[in-house]
Amino acid sequence: MKLVLASKNPKKLREMQEILTALGVEICSEADAGVDIEVEETGATFEENSLLKAKAVMEASGLPAIADDSGLCVDCLEGAPGVYSARYGGEELTDEQRYRLLLENMRGQLTRTAKFVSVITCCFPDGSVLTARGECPGTIAYVPMGEGGFGYDPVFFVPERKKTFAQLTAEEKNAISHRGKAIQAFREKLEEHLRK
């Protein structure tokens, strides 16, 4: 089965390919499918934004499309940045500027619990929709650590691993991450869907 990933993020594409290729699912980019659209993320939840992206790319490509909407929810910031994680502080900021802004906004906070959330939605041309959610609890480190990953990974600390996401190997991260959990849940739903 071939799915189009509704994202222009090459790191997200690689991560999805690493996890889903083992299932015999081919993931291609929007560009490979001849799609070049900007989907406005107007939803108030990860579920709404994930559906908006998957539906738009499925309609534009004529192929089943999979979208992931994910973000970081920090308890002491009342769940922020949440659905605005990729735009936190403004569109023009780099990943590093974004996580440094987060650390600045948390200055003096002793409660540093947080979670990464990922919602995966797959829209099929026949109108079928599959949705799966994954969460990974953790804390926000006081300083960035590690060179791997992307986004907020250098400041997202996983206490049981005693490492940030950026310090984990891709295999370690995929085994515990919000996206890894969402993809596993999605895989089960997809297998069930294909049996029907």
PDB file of C-alpha atoms in Angstrom:
ATOM      1  CA  MET A   1       0.000   0.000   0.000  1.00  0.00           C
ATOM      2  CA  LYS A   2       1.195   3.488  -0.831  1.00  0.00           C
ATOM      3  CA  LEU A   3       0.430   6.463   1.397  1.00  0.00           C
ATOM      4  CA  VAL A   4       1.264  10.105   0.833  1.00  0.00           C
ATOM      5  CA  LEU A   5       2.630  11.880   3.891  1.00  0.00           C
ATOM      6  CA  ALA A   6       0.849  15.205   4.311  1.00  0.00           C
ATOM      7  CA  SER A   7       3.962  17.080   5.436  1.00  0.00           C
ATOM      8  CA  LYS A   8       6.889  18.893   3.862  1.00  0.00           C
ATOM      9  CA  ASN A   9       9.158  18.012   6.820  1.00  0.00           C
ATOM     10  CA  PRO A  10      11.909  15.659   5.532  1.00  0.00           C
ATOM     11  CA  LYS A  11      12.782  14.546   9.084  1.00  0.00           C
ATOM     12  CA  LYS A  12       9.155  13.562   9.742  1.00  0.00           C
ATOM     13  CA  LEU A  13       9.083  11.680   6.414  1.00  0.00           C
ATOM     14  CA  ARG A  14      12.248   9.749   7.331  1.00  0.00           C
ATOM     15  CA  GLU A  15      10.890   8.936  10.802  1.00  0.00           C
ATOM     16  CA  MET A  16       7.568   7.686   9.351  1.00  0.00           C
ATOM     17  CA  GLN A  17       9.404   5.623   6.715  1.00  0.00           C
ATOM     18  CA  GLU A  18      11.615   4.011   9.388  1.00  0.00           C
ATOM     19  CA  ILE A  19       8.556   2.898  11.352  1.00  0.00           C
ATOM     20  CA  LEU A  20       6.059   2.015   8.584  1.00  0.00           C
ATOM     21  CA  THR A  21       8.294   0.472   5.907  1.00  0.00           C
ATOM     22  CA  ALA A  22       8.605  -2.626   8.103  1.00  0.00           C
ATOM     23  CA  LEU A  23       4.845  -3.115   7.641  1.00  0.00           C
ATOM     24  CA  GLY A  24       5.135  -3.166   3.872  1.00  0.00           C
ATOM     25  CA  VAL A  25       3.626   0.314   3.658  1.00  0.00           C
ATOM     26  CA  GLU A  26       5.325   2.680   1.228  1.00  0.00           C
ATOM     27  CA  ILE A  27       5.342   6.310   2.349  1.00  0.00           C
ATOM     28  CA  CYS A  28       6.035   8.967  -0.248  1.00  0.00           C
ATOM     29  CA  SER A  29       6.337  12.729   0.049  1.00  0.00           C
ATOM     30  CA  GLU A  30       3.822  15.243  -1.254  1.00  0.00           C
ATOM     31  CA  ALA A  31       6.352  16.184  -3.959  1.00  0.00           C
ATOM     32  CA  ASP A  32       6.665  12.537  -5.068  1.00  0.00           C
ATOM     33  CA  ALA A  33       2.864  12.447  -5.398  1.00  0.00           C
ATOM     34  CA  GLY A  34       2.864  15.696  -7.406  1.00  0.00           C
ATOM     35  CA  VAL A  35       1.143  17.654  -4.649  1.00  0.00           C
ATOM     36  CA  ASP A  36       2.123  21.159  -3.566  1.00  0.00           C
ATOM     37  CA  ILE A  37      -0.517  22.656  -1.301  1.00  0.00           C
ATOM     38  CA  GLU A  38      -0.435  24.622   1.921  1.00  0.00           C
ATOM     39  CA  VAL A  39      -3.015  23.436   4.416  1.00  0.00           C
ATOM     40  CA  GLU A  40      -4.002  26.024   6.995  1.00  0.00           C
ATOM     41  CA  GLU A  41      -4.039  24.424  10.433  1.00  0.00           C
ATOM     42  CA  THR A  42      -7.145  26.093  11.823  1.00  0.00           C
ATOM     43  CA  GLY A  43      -8.149  23.279  14.190  1.00  0.00           C
ATOM     44  CA  ALA A  44      -8.241  23.702  17.960  1.00  0.00           C
ATOM     45  CA  THR A  45      -7.034  20.133  18.573  1.00  0.00           C
ATOM     46  CA  PHE A  46      -4.350  17.802  17.200  1.00  0.00           C
ATOM     47  CA  GLU A  47      -7.179  15.593  15.860  1.00  0.00           C
ATOM     48  CA  GLU A  48      -8.757  18.455  13.889  1.00  0.00           C
ATOM     49  CA  ASN A  49      -5.456  19.612  12.351  1.00  0.00           C
ATOM     50  CA  SER A  50      -4.385  16.069  11.471  1.00  0.00           C
ATOM     51  CA  LEU A  51      -7.705  15.474   9.672  1.00  0.00           C
ATOM     52  CA  LEU A  52      -7.500  18.801   7.796  1.00  0.00           C
ATOM     53  CA  LYS A  53      -4.045  17.927   6.412  1.00  0.00           C
ATOM     54  CA  ALA A  54      -4.772  14.287   5.509  1.00  0.00           C
ATOM     55  CA  LYS A  55      -8.080  15.129   3.794  1.00  0.00           C
ATOM     56  CA  ALA A  56      -6.591  17.974   1.722  1.00  0.00           C
ATOM     57  CA  VAL A  57      -3.628  15.902   0.493  1.00  0.00           C
ATOM     58  CA  MET A  58      -5.826  12.861  -0.223  1.00  0.00           C
ATOM     59  CA  GLU A  59      -8.163  15.034  -2.315  1.00  0.00           C
ATOM     60  CA  ALA A  60      -5.229  16.665  -4.160  1.00  0.00           C
ATOM     61  CA  SER A  61      -3.363  13.396  -4.862  1.00  0.00           C
ATOM     62  CA  GLY A  62      -6.190  10.876  -5.237  1.00  0.00           C
ATOM     63  CA  LEU A  63      -4.154   8.549  -2.997  1.00  0.00           C
ATOM     64  CA  PRO A  64      -4.637   7.616   0.670  1.00  0.00           C
ATOM     65  CA  ALA A  65      -2.905  10.314   2.725  1.00  0.00           C
ATOM     66  CA  ILE A  66      -1.520  10.160   6.221  1.00  0.00           C
ATOM     67  CA  ALA A  67      -0.965  13.194   8.410  1.00  0.00           C
ATOM     68  CA  ASP A  68       0.543  13.631  11.817  1.00  0.00           C
ATOM     69  CA  ASP A  69      -0.211  16.599  13.989  1.00  0.00           C
ATOM     70  CA  SER A  70       1.915  16.683  17.039  1.00  0.00           C
ATOM     71  CA  GLY A  71       3.153  19.025  19.663  1.00  0.00           C
ATOM     72  CA  LEU A  72       4.453  19.609  23.121  1.00  0.00           C
ATOM     73  CA  CYS A  73       2.053  20.298  25.995  1.00  0.00           C
ATOM     74  CA  VAL A  74       3.693  21.809  29.093  1.00  0.00           C
ATOM     75  CA  ASP A  75       1.684  21.652  32.317  1.00  0.00           C
ATOM     76  CA  CYS A  76       2.940  24.888  33.912  1.00  0.00           C
ATOM     77  CA  LEU A  77       2.116  26.751  30.670  1.00  0.00           C
ATOM     78  CA  GLU A  78      -1.473  25.409  30.732  1.00  0.00           C
ATOM     79  CA  GLY A  79      -0.789  23.020  27.851  1.00  0.00           C
ATOM     80  CA  ALA A  80       1.111  25.486  25.652  1.00  0.00           C
ATOM     81  CA  PRO A  81       2.566  25.464  23.081  1.00  0.00           C
ATOM     82  CA  GLY A  82       0.174  22.603  22.181  1.00  0.00           C
ATOM     83  CA  VAL A  83      -1.237  22.786  18.640  1.00  0.00           C
ATOM     84  CA  TYR A  84       0.923  25.880  18.092  1.00  0.00           C
ATOM     85  CA  SER A  85       4.207  24.026  18.809  1.00  0.00           C
ATOM     86  CA  ALA A  86       5.553  24.428  15.261  1.00  0.00           C
ATOM     87  CA  ARG A  87       4.614  28.137  15.227  1.00  0.00           C
ATOM     88  CA  TYR A  88       5.452  28.980  18.859  1.00  0.00           C
ATOM     89  CA  GLY A  89       6.911  32.476  18.966  1.00  0.00           C
ATOM     90  CA  GLY A  90       6.195  33.066  15.270  1.00  0.00           C
ATOM     91  CA  GLU A  91       6.673  31.301  11.932  1.00  0.00           C
ATOM     92  CA  GLU A  92      10.151  32.777  11.396  1.00  0.00           C
ATOM     93  CA  LEU A  93      11.807  31.155  14.431  1.00  0.00           C
ATOM     94  CA  THR A  94      14.164  28.183  14.091  1.00  0.00           C
ATOM     95  CA  ASP A  95      13.723  25.035  16.191  1.00  0.00           C
ATOM     96  CA  GLU A  96      16.493  26.223  18.507  1.00  0.00           C
ATOM     97  CA  GLN A  97      14.950  29.684  18.931  1.00  0.00           C
ATOM     98  CA  ARG A  98      11.609  28.018  19.715  1.00  0.00           C
ATOM     99  CA  TYR A  99      12.920  25.749  22.472  1.00  0.00           C
ATOM    100  CA  ARG A 100      15.022  28.575  23.918  1.00  0.00           C
ATOM    101  CA  LEU A 101      11.858  30.725  24.058  1.00  0.00           C
ATOM    102  CA  LEU A 102      10.108  27.847  25.845  1.00  0.00           C
ATOM    103  CA  LEU A 103      12.944  27.637  28.405  1.00  0.00           C
ATOM    104  CA  GLU A 104      12.780  31.405  28.897  1.00  0.00           C
ATOM    105  CA  ASN A 105       9.008  31.259  29.453  1.00  0.00           C
ATOM    106  CA  MET A 106       9.555  28.530  32.049  1.00  0.00           C
ATOM    107  CA  ARG A 107      12.282  30.363  33.947  1.00  0.00           C
ATOM    108  CA  GLY A 108      11.840  29.809  37.697  1.00  0.00           C
ATOM    109  CA  GLN A 109       9.270  27.034  37.213  1.00  0.00           C
ATOM    110  CA  LEU A 110       9.886  23.974  39.352  1.00  0.00           C
ATOM    111  CA  THR A 111       6.938  22.017  37.937  1.00  0.00           C
ATOM    112  CA  ARG A 112       8.359  20.940  34.582  1.00  0.00           C
ATOM    113  CA  THR A 113       6.097  18.045  33.616  1.00  0.00           C
ATOM    114  CA  ALA A 114       5.078  17.880  29.983  1.00  0.00           C
ATOM    115  CA  LYS A 115       3.995  15.459  27.298  1.00  0.00           C
ATOM    116  CA  PHE A 116       4.462  15.077  23.599  1.00  0.00           C
ATOM    117  CA  VAL A 117       1.226  14.258  21.750  1.00  0.00           C
ATOM    118  CA  SER A 118       0.874  12.851  18.250  1.00  0.00           C
ATOM    119  CA  VAL A 119      -2.354  12.247  16.359  1.00  0.00           C
ATOM    120  CA  ILE A 120      -2.166  10.360  13.080  1.00  0.00           C
ATOM    121  CA  THR A 121      -5.042  10.466  10.621  1.00  0.00           C
ATOM    122  CA  CYS A 122      -5.280   8.573   7.355  1.00  0.00           C
ATOM    123  CA  CYS A 123      -7.926   9.528   4.802  1.00  0.00           C
ATOM    124  CA  PHE A 124      -8.813   7.140   1.999  1.00  0.00           C
ATOM    125  CA  PRO A 125     -10.430   8.059  -1.345  1.00  0.00           C
ATOM    126  CA  ASP A 126     -13.438   5.876  -0.417  1.00  0.00           C
ATOM    127  CA  GLY A 127     -14.212   8.185   2.512  1.00  0.00           C
ATOM    128  CA  SER A 128     -12.761   5.933   5.240  1.00  0.00           C
ATOM    129  CA  VAL A 129     -10.810   7.692   8.008  1.00  0.00           C
ATOM    130  CA  LEU A 130      -8.474   6.110  10.561  1.00  0.00           C
ATOM    131  CA  THR A 131      -7.239   8.077  13.576  1.00  0.00           C
ATOM    132  CA  ALA A 132      -4.767   7.102  16.298  1.00  0.00           C
ATOM    133  CA  ARG A 133      -3.272   9.042  19.213  1.00  0.00           C
ATOM    134  CA  GLY A 134      -0.030   8.541  21.124  1.00  0.00           C
ATOM    135  CA  GLU A 135       1.434  10.363  24.121  1.00  0.00           C
ATOM    136  CA  CYS A 136       4.850  10.339  25.761  1.00  0.00           C
ATOM    137  CA  PRO A 137       5.186  11.857  29.244  1.00  0.00           C
ATOM    138  CA  GLY A 138       8.371  13.605  30.329  1.00  0.00           C
ATOM    139  CA  THR A 139       9.769  16.809  31.765  1.00  0.00           C
ATOM    140  CA  ILE A 140      11.391  19.918  30.348  1.00  0.00           C
ATOM    141  CA  ALA A 141      15.141  20.027  30.967  1.00  0.00           C
ATOM    142  CA  TYR A 142      16.752  23.211  32.271  1.00  0.00           C
ATOM    143  CA  VAL A 143      19.256  23.238  29.392  1.00  0.00           C
ATOM    144  CA  PRO A 144      19.227  21.619  25.935  1.00  0.00           C
ATOM    145  CA  MET A 145      21.106  18.314  25.642  1.00  0.00           C
ATOM    146  CA  GLY A 146      21.880  16.116  22.626  1.00  0.00           C
ATOM    147  CA  GLU A 147      22.336  16.542  18.902  1.00  0.00           C
ATOM    148  CA  GLY A 148      19.685  14.205  17.455  1.00  0.00           C
ATOM    149  CA  GLY A 149      16.012  14.580  16.639  1.00  0.00           C
ATOM    150  CA  PHE A 150      14.305  17.840  15.788  1.00  0.00           C
ATOM    151  CA  GLY A 151      11.965  20.447  17.238  1.00  0.00           C
ATOM    152  CA  TYR A 152      11.839  20.376  21.030  1.00  0.00           C
ATOM    153  CA  ASP A 153      13.787  17.085  21.316  1.00  0.00           C
ATOM    154  CA  PRO A 154      16.879  18.659  22.997  1.00  0.00           C
ATOM    155  CA  VAL A 155      14.780  19.907  25.961  1.00  0.00           C
ATOM    156  CA  PHE A 156      12.293  17.021  26.305  1.00  0.00           C
ATOM    157  CA  PHE A 157      13.705  14.786  29.056  1.00  0.00           C
ATOM    158  CA  VAL A 158      12.515  11.210  29.602  1.00  0.00           C
ATOM    159  CA  PRO A 159      13.177  10.412  33.297  1.00  0.00           C
ATOM    160  CA  GLU A 160      13.225   6.608  32.967  1.00  0.00           C
ATOM    161  CA  ARG A 161      15.836   6.861  30.175  1.00  0.00           C
ATOM    162  CA  LYS A 162      17.723   9.709  31.900  1.00  0.00           C
ATOM    163  CA  LYS A 163      18.087  11.322  28.464  1.00  0.00           C
ATOM    164  CA  THR A 164      16.412  13.895  26.271  1.00  0.00           C
ATOM    165  CA  PHE A 165      14.801  12.811  23.006  1.00  0.00           C
ATOM    166  CA  ALA A 166      17.839  14.371  21.255  1.00  0.00           C
ATOM    167  CA  GLN A 167      20.176  12.001  23.134  1.00  0.00           C
ATOM    168  CA  LEU A 168      18.290   8.829  22.165  1.00  0.00           C
ATOM    169  CA  THR A 169      19.060   6.784  19.063  1.00  0.00           C
ATOM    170  CA  ALA A 170      16.325   6.732  16.412  1.00  0.00           C
ATOM    171  CA  GLU A 171      15.413   3.178  17.500  1.00  0.00           C
ATOM    172  CA  GLU A 172      15.198   4.150  21.190  1.00  0.00           C
ATOM    173  CA  LYS A 173      13.097   7.205  20.398  1.00  0.00           C
ATOM    174  CA  ASN A 174      10.716   5.344  18.063  1.00  0.00           C
ATOM    175  CA  ALA A 175      10.132   2.707  20.750  1.00  0.00           C
ATOM    176  CA  ILE A 176       8.819   5.213  23.332  1.00  0.00           C
ATOM    177  CA  SER A 177       7.870   8.369  21.440  1.00  0.00           C
ATOM    178  CA  HIS A 178       4.399   9.819  21.027  1.00  0.00           C
ATOM    179  CA  ARG A 179       4.684   9.303  17.255  1.00  0.00           C
ATOM    180  CA  GLY A 180       5.957   5.752  17.697  1.00  0.00           C
ATOM    181  CA  LYS A 181       2.967   4.952  19.957  1.00  0.00           C
ATOM    182  CA  ALA A 182       0.514   6.651  17.584  1.00  0.00           C
ATOM    183  CA  ILE A 183       1.960   4.750  14.615  1.00  0.00           C
ATOM    184  CA  GLN A 184       1.700   1.420  16.456  1.00  0.00           C
ATOM    185  CA  ALA A 185      -1.952   2.158  17.262  1.00  0.00           C
ATOM    186  CA  PHE A 186      -2.463   3.288  13.654  1.00  0.00           C
ATOM    187  CA  ARG A 187      -0.812   0.097  12.370  1.00  0.00           C
ATOM    188  CA  GLU A 188      -3.327  -2.046  14.257  1.00  0.00           C
ATOM    189  CA  LYS A 189      -6.236  -0.030  12.862  1.00  0.00           C
ATOM    190  CA  LEU A 190      -4.773  -0.154   9.340  1.00  0.00           C
ATOM    191  CA  GLU A 191      -4.324  -3.935   9.471  1.00  0.00           C
ATOM    192  CA  GLU A 192      -7.944  -4.279  10.611  1.00  0.00           C
ATOM    193  CA  HIS A 193      -9.086  -1.883   7.860  1.00  0.00           C
ATOM    194  CA  LEU A 194      -7.247  -3.876   5.175  1.00  0.00           C
ATOM    195  CA  ARG A 195      -8.859  -7.137   6.328  1.00  0.00           C
ATOM    196  CA  LYS A 196     -12.369  -5.774   5.763  1.00  0.00           C
TER     197      LYS A 196
END
